[in-house]
mmCIF file of C-alpha atoms in Angstrom:
data_model
loop_
_atom_site.group_PDB
_atom_site.id
_atom_site.type_symbol
_atom_site.label_atom_id
_atom_site.label_comp_id
_atom_site.label_asym_id
_atom_site.label_seq_id
_atom_site.Cartn_x
_atom_site.Cartn_y
_atom_site.Cartn_z
ATOM 1 C CA MET A 1 0.825 46.864 -12.293
ATOM 2 C CA ALA A 2 -2.358 44.825 -12.552
ATOM 3 C CA SER A 3 -0.480 42.107 -14.416
ATOM 4 C CA GLY A 4 2.151 42.100 -11.669
ATOM 5 C CA LEU A 5 -0.572 41.774 -9.036
ATOM 6 C CA PHE A 6 -2.182 38.881 -10.912
ATOM 7 C CA ALA A 7 1.229 37.234 -11.239
ATOM 8 C CA LEU A 8 1.683 37.590 -7.478
ATOM 9 C CA PHE A 9 -1.736 35.999 -6.899
ATOM 10 C CA ASP A 10 -0.743 33.151 -9.229
ATOM 11 C CA ASP A 11 2.476 32.641 -7.268
ATOM 12 C CA VAL A 12 0.595 32.640 -3.967
ATOM 13 C CA ALA A 13 -1.989 30.206 -5.347
ATOM 14 C CA ALA A 14 0.791 27.939 -6.612
ATOM 15 C CA MET A 15 2.454 28.017 -3.170
ATOM 16 C CA VAL A 16 -0.866 27.202 -1.488
ATOM 17 C CA ARG A 17 -1.437 24.298 -3.879
ATOM 18 C CA LEU A 18 2.120 23.071 -3.258
ATOM 19 C CA SER A 19 1.670 23.358 0.507
ATOM 20 C CA ALA A 20 -1.653 21.539 0.334
ATOM 21 C CA ALA A 21 -0.106 18.799 -1.783
ATOM 22 C CA SER A 22 2.775 18.529 0.679
ATOM 23 C CA LEU A 23 0.327 18.279 3.589
ATOM 24 C CA ASP A 24 -1.644 15.640 1.689
ATOM 25 C CA ASP A 25 1.570 13.709 1.029
ATOM 26 C CA ILE A 26 2.582 13.957 4.687
ATOM 27 C CA GLY A 27 -0.900 12.892 5.787
ATOM 28 C CA ALA A 28 -0.912 9.946 3.398
ATOM 29 C CA ALA A 29 2.591 8.894 4.456
ATOM 30 C CA ALA A 30 1.647 9.194 8.122
ATOM 31 C CA GLY A 31 -1.392 7.033 7.410
ATOM 32 C CA ARG A 32 0.721 4.363 5.699
ATOM 33 C CA ALA A 33 3.243 4.388 8.503
ATOM 34 C CA GLY A 34 0.533 4.178 11.155
ATOM 35 C CA VAL A 35 -1.192 1.254 9.430
ATOM 36 C CA LYS A 36 2.123 -0.602 9.132
ATOM 37 C CA ALA A 37 2.639 -0.223 12.878
ATOM 38 C CA ALA A 38 -0.919 -1.341 13.673
ATOM 39 C CA GLY A 39 0.142 -4.716 15.053
ATOM 40 C CA VAL A 40 2.319 -3.118 17.719
ATOM 41 C CA VAL A 41 -0.393 -0.517 18.412
ATOM 42 C CA VAL A 42 -2.895 -3.299 19.137
ATOM 43 C CA ASP A 43 -0.380 -4.923 21.460
ATOM 44 C CA ASP A 44 0.235 -1.591 23.217
ATOM 45 C CA ALA A 45 -3.508 -1.144 23.754
ATOM 46 C CA ALA A 46 -3.803 -4.745 24.982
ATOM 47 C CA VAL A 47 -0.938 -4.497 27.474
ATOM 48 C CA THR A 48 -1.687 -1.175 29.180
ATOM 49 C CA PRO A 49 -5.056 -1.949 30.885
ATOM 50 C CA ARG A 50 -3.282 -4.550 33.032
ATOM 51 C CA TYR A 51 -1.340 -1.824 34.810
ATOM 52 C CA VAL A 52 -4.431 -0.227 36.359
ATOM 53 C CA GLN A 53 -6.062 -3.457 37.489
ATOM 54 C CA GLY A 54 -6.453 -3.471 41.270
ATOM 55 C CA LEU A 55 -6.136 0.319 41.625
ATOM 56 C CA GLU A 56 -8.836 2.547 43.046
ATOM 57 C CA PRO A 57 -11.332 3.359 40.235
ATOM 58 C CA GLU A 58 -11.013 7.109 40.802
ATOM 59 C CA ARG A 59 -7.256 6.877 40.210
ATOM 60 C CA GLU A 60 -7.412 4.911 36.949
ATOM 61 C CA LEU A 61 -7.686 7.833 34.520
ATOM 62 C CA SER A 62 -4.978 9.753 36.366
ATOM 63 C CA ILE A 63 -2.609 6.783 36.061
ATOM 64 C CA ILE A 64 -3.431 6.359 32.359
ATOM 65 C CA TRP A 65 -2.767 10.073 31.773
ATOM 66 C CA ARG A 66 0.632 9.802 33.498
ATOM 67 C CA ILE A 67 1.535 6.756 31.397
ATOM 68 C CA ALA A 68 0.396 8.559 28.228
ATOM 69 C CA LYS A 69 2.613 11.562 29.053
ATOM 70 C CA GLY A 70 5.537 9.205 29.606
ATOM 71 C CA SER A 71 4.765 7.547 26.274
ATOM 72 C CA ILE A 72 4.783 10.791 24.303
ATOM 73 C CA ARG A 73 8.040 11.817 26.012
ATOM 74 C CA ASN A 74 9.542 8.472 25.030
ATOM 75 C CA LYS A 75 8.544 8.967 21.406
ATOM 76 C CA LEU A 76 9.329 12.648 20.883
ATOM 77 C CA LEU A 77 12.301 13.331 23.169
ATOM 78 C CA ILE A 78 14.273 10.067 22.989
ATOM 79 C CA ILE A 79 13.212 7.744 20.188
ATOM 80 C CA LEU A 80 12.469 10.297 17.450
ATOM 81 C CA PRO A 81 15.829 12.151 17.585
ATOM 82 C CA ALA A 82 17.722 8.846 17.761
ATOM 83 C CA ILE A 83 16.064 7.220 14.752
ATOM 84 C CA LEU A 84 16.156 10.423 12.687
ATOM 85 C CA LEU A 85 19.917 10.661 13.224
ATOM 86 C CA LEU A 86 20.293 6.997 12.315
ATOM 87 C CA SER A 87 18.191 7.377 9.183
ATOM 88 C CA GLN A 88 20.237 10.393 8.112
ATOM 89 C CA PHE A 89 23.763 9.178 8.886
ATOM 90 C CA LEU A 90 23.632 5.393 9.417
ATOM 91 C CA PRO A 91 20.593 4.210 7.444
ATOM 92 C CA PHE A 92 22.057 0.723 6.939
ATOM 93 C CA LEU A 93 21.510 0.074 10.668
ATOM 94 C CA LEU A 94 17.737 0.536 10.483
ATOM 95 C CA THR A 95 16.970 -2.918 9.070
ATOM 96 C CA PRO A 96 19.054 -4.811 11.674
ATOM 97 C CA ILE A 97 17.565 -2.666 14.466
ATOM 98 C CA LEU A 98 14.085 -3.335 13.126
ATOM 99 C CA MET A 99 14.851 -7.067 13.053
ATOM 100 C CA VAL A 100 16.047 -6.998 16.664
ATOM 101 C CA GLY A 101 12.747 -5.361 17.561
ATOM 102 C CA GLY A 102 10.888 -7.953 15.493
ATOM 103 C CA ALA A 103 12.666 -10.739 17.385
ATOM 104 C CA TYR A 104 11.644 -9.077 20.641
ATOM 105 C CA LEU A 105 8.011 -9.022 19.514
ATOM 106 C CA CYS A 106 8.262 -12.729 18.634
ATOM 107 C CA TYR A 107 9.714 -13.385 22.082
ATOM 108 C CA GLU A 108 6.926 -11.447 23.802
ATOM 109 C CA GLY A 109 4.248 -13.285 21.862
ATOM 110 C CA ALA A 110 5.836 -16.711 22.388
ATOM 111 C CA GLU A 111 6.334 -15.996 26.084
ATOM 112 C CA LYS A 112 2.644 -15.204 26.478
ATOM 113 C CA LEU A 113 1.805 -18.484 24.755
ATOM 114 C CA TRP A 114 4.227 -20.236 27.112
ATOM 115 C CA GLU A 115 2.506 -18.622 30.101
ATOM 116 C CA LYS A 116 -0.865 -19.883 28.859
ATOM 117 C CA VAL A 117 0.510 -23.408 28.500
ATOM 118 C CA THR A 118 2.281 -23.476 31.872
ATOM 119 C CA GLY A 119 -0.219 -21.329 33.790
ATOM 120 C CA HIS A 120 2.621 -19.224 35.192
ATOM 121 C CA HIS A 121 2.098 -15.430 35.064
ATOM 122 C CA PRO A 122 5.040 -13.653 36.732
ATOM 123 C CA GLU A 123 3.634 -10.168 36.154
ATOM 124 C CA GLU A 124 0.510 -11.035 38.169
ATOM 125 C CA THR A 125 2.659 -12.301 41.054
ATOM 126 C CA ALA A 126 4.706 -9.121 40.973
ATOM 127 C CA ALA A 127 1.558 -6.984 40.896
ATOM 128 C CA ALA A 128 0.138 -8.830 43.913
ATOM 129 C CA GLU A 129 3.370 -8.248 45.846
ATOM 130 C CA ASP A 130 3.401 -4.547 44.931
ATOM 131 C CA THR A 131 -0.071 -3.922 46.369
ATOM 132 C CA VAL A 132 1.262 -4.207 49.943
ATOM 133 C CA THR A 133 3.231 -0.963 49.538
ATOM 134 C CA GLU A 134 1.894 2.563 50.086
ATOM 135 C CA PRO A 135 -0.661 3.616 47.411
ATOM 136 C CA ALA A 136 1.414 6.564 46.178
ATOM 137 C CA GLU A 137 4.553 4.449 45.956
ATOM 138 C CA HIS A 138 2.600 1.660 44.260
ATOM 139 C CA GLU A 139 1.236 4.120 41.668
ATOM 140 C CA LYS A 140 4.755 5.407 41.012
ATOM 141 C CA THR A 141 5.963 1.826 40.494
ATOM 142 C CA VAL A 142 3.031 1.064 38.189
ATOM 143 C CA VAL A 143 3.643 4.161 36.052
ATOM 144 C CA SER A 144 7.403 3.630 35.781
ATOM 145 C CA GLY A 145 6.921 -0.027 34.810
ATOM 146 C CA ALA A 146 4.296 0.853 32.213
ATOM 147 C CA VAL A 147 6.453 3.618 30.727
ATOM 148 C CA ARG A 148 9.422 1.220 30.455
ATOM 149 C CA THR A 149 7.289 -1.316 28.601
ATOM 150 C CA ASP A 150 5.858 1.468 26.460
ATOM 151 C CA PHE A 151 9.375 2.573 25.526
ATOM 152 C CA ILE A 152 10.042 -0.766 23.836
ATOM 153 C CA LEU A 153 6.696 -0.803 22.041
ATOM 154 C CA SER A 154 7.001 2.881 21.086
ATOM 155 C CA ALA A 155 10.467 2.268 19.657
ATOM 156 C CA GLU A 156 9.011 -0.505 17.507
ATOM 157 C CA ILE A 157 6.152 1.721 16.343
ATOM 158 C CA MET A 158 8.483 4.578 15.434
ATOM 159 C CA VAL A 159 11.071 2.409 13.658
ATOM 160 C CA ILE A 160 8.350 0.611 11.675
ATOM 161 C CA ALA A 161 6.850 3.999 10.767
ATOM 162 C CA LEU A 162 10.264 5.370 9.782
ATOM 163 C CA ASN A 163 10.909 2.343 7.595
ATOM 164 C CA GLU A 164 7.812 3.275 5.590
ATOM 165 C CA VAL A 165 8.920 6.877 4.964
ATOM 166 C CA ASP A 166 12.721 6.564 4.853
ATOM 167 C CA THR A 167 12.818 7.907 1.288
ATOM 168 C CA GLU A 168 11.129 11.186 2.294
ATOM 169 C CA PRO A 169 13.203 14.364 2.811
ATOM 170 C CA PHE A 170 14.511 14.826 6.357
ATOM 171 C CA LEU A 171 12.001 17.519 7.373
ATOM 172 C CA SER A 172 9.052 15.579 5.964
ATOM 173 C CA ARG A 173 10.287 12.469 7.774
ATOM 174 C CA ALA A 174 10.416 14.378 11.060
ATOM 175 C CA ILE A 175 6.930 15.863 10.617
ATOM 176 C CA ILE A 176 5.420 12.511 9.628
ATOM 177 C CA LEU A 177 6.923 10.778 12.649
ATOM 178 C CA VAL A 178 5.713 13.524 14.996
ATOM 179 C CA VAL A 179 2.202 13.125 13.557
ATOM 180 C CA VAL A 180 2.390 9.336 13.930
ATOM 181 C CA ALA A 181 3.695 9.635 17.515
ATOM 182 C CA VAL A 182 0.975 12.040 18.651
ATOM 183 C CA LEU A 183 -1.926 10.324 16.891
ATOM 184 C CA ILE A 184 -0.965 6.800 17.916
ATOM 185 C CA THR A 185 -0.415 7.839 21.534
ATOM 186 C CA ALA A 186 -3.803 9.575 21.604
ATOM 187 C CA LEU A 187 -5.454 6.567 19.962
ATOM 188 C CA VAL A 188 -3.876 3.941 22.222
ATOM 189 C CA TYR A 189 -4.467 5.702 25.515
ATOM 190 C CA GLY A 190 -7.889 6.997 24.484
ATOM 191 C CA VAL A 191 -8.942 3.426 23.762
ATOM 192 C CA VAL A 192 -7.324 2.225 26.999
ATOM 193 C CA ALA A 193 -9.248 4.844 28.994
ATOM 194 C CA LEU A 194 -12.527 3.758 27.384
ATOM 195 C CA ILE A 195 -11.805 0.100 28.079
ATOM 196 C CA VAL A 196 -10.803 0.684 31.690
ATOM 197 C CA LYS A 197 -13.866 2.801 32.468
ATOM 198 C CA MET A 198 -16.304 0.578 30.571
ATOM 199 C CA ASP A 199 -17.342 -1.366 33.648
ATOM 200 C CA ASP A 200 -17.777 1.832 35.701
ATOM 201 C CA ALA A 201 -20.031 3.246 32.990
ATOM 202 C CA GLY A 202 -21.932 -0.035 32.961
ATOM 203 C CA VAL A 203 -22.448 0.031 36.726
ATOM 204 C CA ALA A 204 -23.758 3.596 36.529
ATOM 205 C CA LEU A 205 -26.141 2.744 33.691
ATOM 206 C CA ALA A 206 -27.331 -0.481 35.366
ATOM 207 C CA VAL A 207 -29.156 1.471 38.117
ATOM 208 C CA LYS A 208 -31.017 3.769 35.736
ATOM 209 C CA PRO A 209 -34.822 3.500 35.812
ATOM 210 C CA SER A 210 -35.066 2.726 32.105
ATOM 211 C CA ARG A 211 -35.026 -1.040 31.565
ATOM 212 C CA GLY A 212 -33.257 -0.721 28.227
ATOM 213 C CA VAL A 213 -30.506 1.519 29.623
ATOM 214 C CA ALA A 214 -30.103 -0.693 32.703
ATOM 215 C CA ALA A 215 -29.854 -3.819 30.548
ATOM 216 C CA PHE A 216 -27.241 -2.094 28.379
ATOM 217 C CA GLY A 217 -25.263 -1.202 31.504
ATOM 218 C CA ARG A 218 -25.324 -4.791 32.772
ATOM 219 C CA GLY A 219 -24.218 -5.904 29.314
ATOM 220 C CA LEU A 220 -21.215 -3.578 29.484
ATOM 221 C CA VAL A 221 -20.186 -4.987 32.852
ATOM 222 C CA LYS A 222 -20.486 -8.569 31.579
ATOM 223 C CA ALA A 223 -18.661 -7.708 28.359
ATOM 224 C CA MET A 224 -15.613 -6.194 30.084
ATOM 225 C CA PRO A 225 -13.773 -9.480 30.825
ATOM 226 C CA ILE A 226 -14.541 -10.728 27.302
ATOM 227 C CA VAL A 227 -13.209 -7.510 25.755
ATOM 228 C CA LEU A 228 -9.984 -7.686 27.772
ATOM 229 C CA ALA A 229 -9.475 -11.375 26.985
ATOM 230 C CA THR A 230 -10.136 -10.812 23.279
ATOM 231 C CA LEU A 231 -7.831 -7.808 23.176
ATOM 232 C CA ALA A 232 -5.077 -9.783 24.880
ATOM 233 C CA THR A 233 -5.446 -12.640 22.370
ATOM 234 C CA VAL A 234 -5.422 -10.239 19.417
ATOM 235 C CA GLY A 235 -2.369 -8.546 20.899
ATOM 236 C CA VAL A 236 -0.443 -11.831 21.090
ATOM 237 C CA ALA A 237 -1.416 -12.748 17.530
ATOM 238 C CA ALA A 238 -0.427 -9.274 16.331
ATOM 239 C CA MET A 239 2.983 -9.508 18.006
ATOM 240 C CA LEU A 240 3.738 -12.860 16.380
ATOM 241 C CA TRP A 241 2.470 -11.761 12.958
ATOM 242 C CA VAL A 242 4.228 -8.377 12.930
ATOM 243 C CA GLY A 243 7.431 -9.752 14.461
ATOM 244 C CA GLY A 244 7.593 -12.654 12.006
ATOM 245 C CA HIS A 245 6.870 -10.401 9.038
ATOM 246 C CA ILE A 246 9.567 -7.924 10.105
ATOM 247 C CA LEU A 247 12.094 -10.756 10.278
ATOM 248 C CA LEU A 248 11.089 -12.144 6.867
ATOM 249 C CA VAL A 249 11.292 -8.768 5.128
ATOM 250 C CA GLY A 250 14.502 -7.794 6.947
ATOM 251 C CA ALA A 251 16.219 -11.071 6.047
ATOM 252 C CA ASP A 252 15.185 -10.552 2.424
ATOM 253 C CA GLU A 253 16.652 -7.043 2.391
ATOM 254 C CA LEU A 254 19.912 -8.332 3.888
ATOM 255 C CA GLY A 255 20.267 -10.988 1.182
ATOM 256 C CA TRP A 256 18.816 -14.091 2.846
ATOM 257 C CA THR A 257 15.890 -14.260 0.465
ATOM 258 C CA TRP A 258 14.532 -17.830 0.471
ATOM 259 C CA PRO A 259 12.245 -17.584 3.574
ATOM 260 C CA TYR A 260 10.463 -14.494 2.241
ATOM 261 C CA ASP A 261 10.365 -15.946 -1.287
ATOM 262 C CA LEU A 262 8.756 -19.140 0.033
ATOM 263 C CA VAL A 263 6.066 -17.249 1.958
ATOM 264 C CA HIS A 264 5.426 -14.966 -1.008
ATOM 265 C CA HIS A 265 5.204 -17.962 -3.375
ATOM 266 C CA VAL A 266 2.565 -19.643 -1.170
ATOM 267 C CA GLU A 267 0.675 -16.343 -0.851
ATOM 268 C CA VAL A 268 0.587 -15.902 -4.652
ATOM 269 C CA ALA A 269 -0.477 -19.521 -5.150
ATOM 270 C CA VAL A 270 -3.415 -19.100 -2.729
ATOM 271 C CA HIS A 271 -4.310 -15.750 -4.328
ATOM 272 C CA ASP A 272 -4.388 -17.249 -7.822
ATOM 273 C CA ALA A 273 -6.333 -20.352 -6.776
ATOM 274 C CA THR A 274 -9.175 -18.656 -4.863
ATOM 275 C CA GLY A 275 -10.672 -16.248 -7.389
ATOM 276 C CA ALA A 276 -12.588 -13.302 -5.960
ATOM 277 C CA LEU A 277 -11.408 -14.084 -2.426
ATOM 278 C CA GLY A 278 -7.793 -14.271 -3.534
ATOM 279 C CA GLY A 279 -6.768 -10.918 -2.107
ATOM 280 C CA VAL A 280 -8.127 -11.645 1.374
ATOM 281 C CA LEU A 281 -7.047 -15.288 1.509
ATOM 282 C CA GLY A 282 -3.603 -14.450 0.117
ATOM 283 C CA TRP A 283 -3.118 -11.821 2.817
ATOM 284 C CA LEU A 284 -4.333 -14.240 5.499
ATOM 285 C CA THR A 285 -1.881 -16.846 4.220
ATOM 286 C CA ASN A 286 1.010 -14.398 4.434
ATOM 287 C CA THR A 287 -0.142 -13.344 7.906
ATOM 288 C CA ALA A 288 -0.458 -16.931 9.152
ATOM 289 C CA LEU A 289 2.964 -17.945 7.820
ATOM 290 C CA SER A 290 4.528 -14.809 9.289
ATOM 291 C CA ALA A 291 2.960 -15.731 12.644
ATOM 292 C CA VAL A 292 4.411 -19.255 12.347
ATOM 293 C CA VAL A 293 7.857 -17.708 11.826
ATOM 294 C CA GLY A 294 7.163 -15.505 14.842
ATOM 295 C CA VAL A 295 6.271 -18.511 17.005
ATOM 296 C CA LEU A 296 9.383 -20.452 15.936
ATOM 297 C CA VAL A 297 11.798 -17.563 16.494
ATOM 298 C CA GLY A 298 10.067 -16.539 19.718
ATOM 299 C CA ALA A 299 10.167 -20.108 21.044
ATOM 300 C CA VAL A 300 13.925 -20.264 20.499
ATOM 301 C CA VAL A 301 14.423 -16.996 22.403
ATOM 302 C CA VAL A 302 12.106 -18.128 25.227
ATOM 303 C CA VAL A 303 14.051 -21.392 25.588
ATOM 304 C CA VAL A 304 17.366 -19.550 25.658
ATOM 305 C CA LEU A 305 16.217 -16.945 28.201
ATOM 306 C CA HIS A 306 14.150 -19.214 30.479
ATOM 307 C CA LEU A 307 15.442 -22.763 30.348
ATOM 308 C CA VAL A 308 19.167 -22.325 29.777
ATOM 309 C CA PRO A 309 19.699 -20.064 32.859
ATOM 310 C CA LYS A 310 17.800 -22.599 35.009
ATOM 311 C CA ARG A 311 20.050 -25.440 33.851
ATOM 312 C CA GLY A 312 23.082 -23.266 34.503
ATOM 313 C CA GLY A 313 21.837 -22.563 38.017
ATOM 314 C CA LYS A 314 21.281 -26.268 38.713
ATOM 315 C CA ALA A 315 24.747 -27.119 37.405
ATOM 316 C CA ALA A 316 26.278 -24.466 39.659
ATOM 317 C CA ALA A 317 24.360 -25.844 42.643
ATOM 318 C CA HIS A 318 25.855 -29.309 42.086
#
């Protein structure tokens, strides 16, 4: 009987070790998937603070919370079931879908560069027009617009994450993607909340009697525009890099190998020629060339979507 009890304990211990290993594997896979989607995450965090600009400060966190709830609904109730079904029954569609998303990221990044060059910012004009409506209606419009934008970015995050774990069993895939969805949503909107309230915290600290605390508060207020500008720039760069890299890898997987081979060849050459810094400089080379691809593809899409319709309209007018 004692031997049977010990055997039972051994079985339980083995199951615990197996469960722990499975949890470790899921955690590691979720980490890999989250890191791969980091470029889109940065863009998500860079885009969202714009939606609460011009709102009453006491309403900012409430609006962010509503957007965050919409984001998690997007990921868990719409995107996750759709991509899991695709990965299970039509896995060959994942690469083309990912490439379409990559092209969209290139377009978004190139469009932001175009706006900087031309000085035209349509979203700011739209936001200024919206402020004349009732506050409650304006908030509803802000939230719905932010959730729509989030849907596109969330779809990219989830598809990129899925692409990293597509060889996992179905249940593990589902768990990993749920973990990625929850953690990334919490991270993005937690960071957004901190950014948005940074100036309010600075104002509160600036009136404290302690000179050091007051100086720190004034520094926070002054730093806020710099933080937002830096985050926006990083977001654009991340979109172009991630979008270009997705297109290069996707084209390689579909058989059009020379663009990826060329980038990889240059990366290896830089890695081999720079000694101890080879790893970093090789990665930077790959990133820069991927961003160049992103700019070129994005520019083509911007031209097609912005300039061609205008010419068509002028031709129709004549």
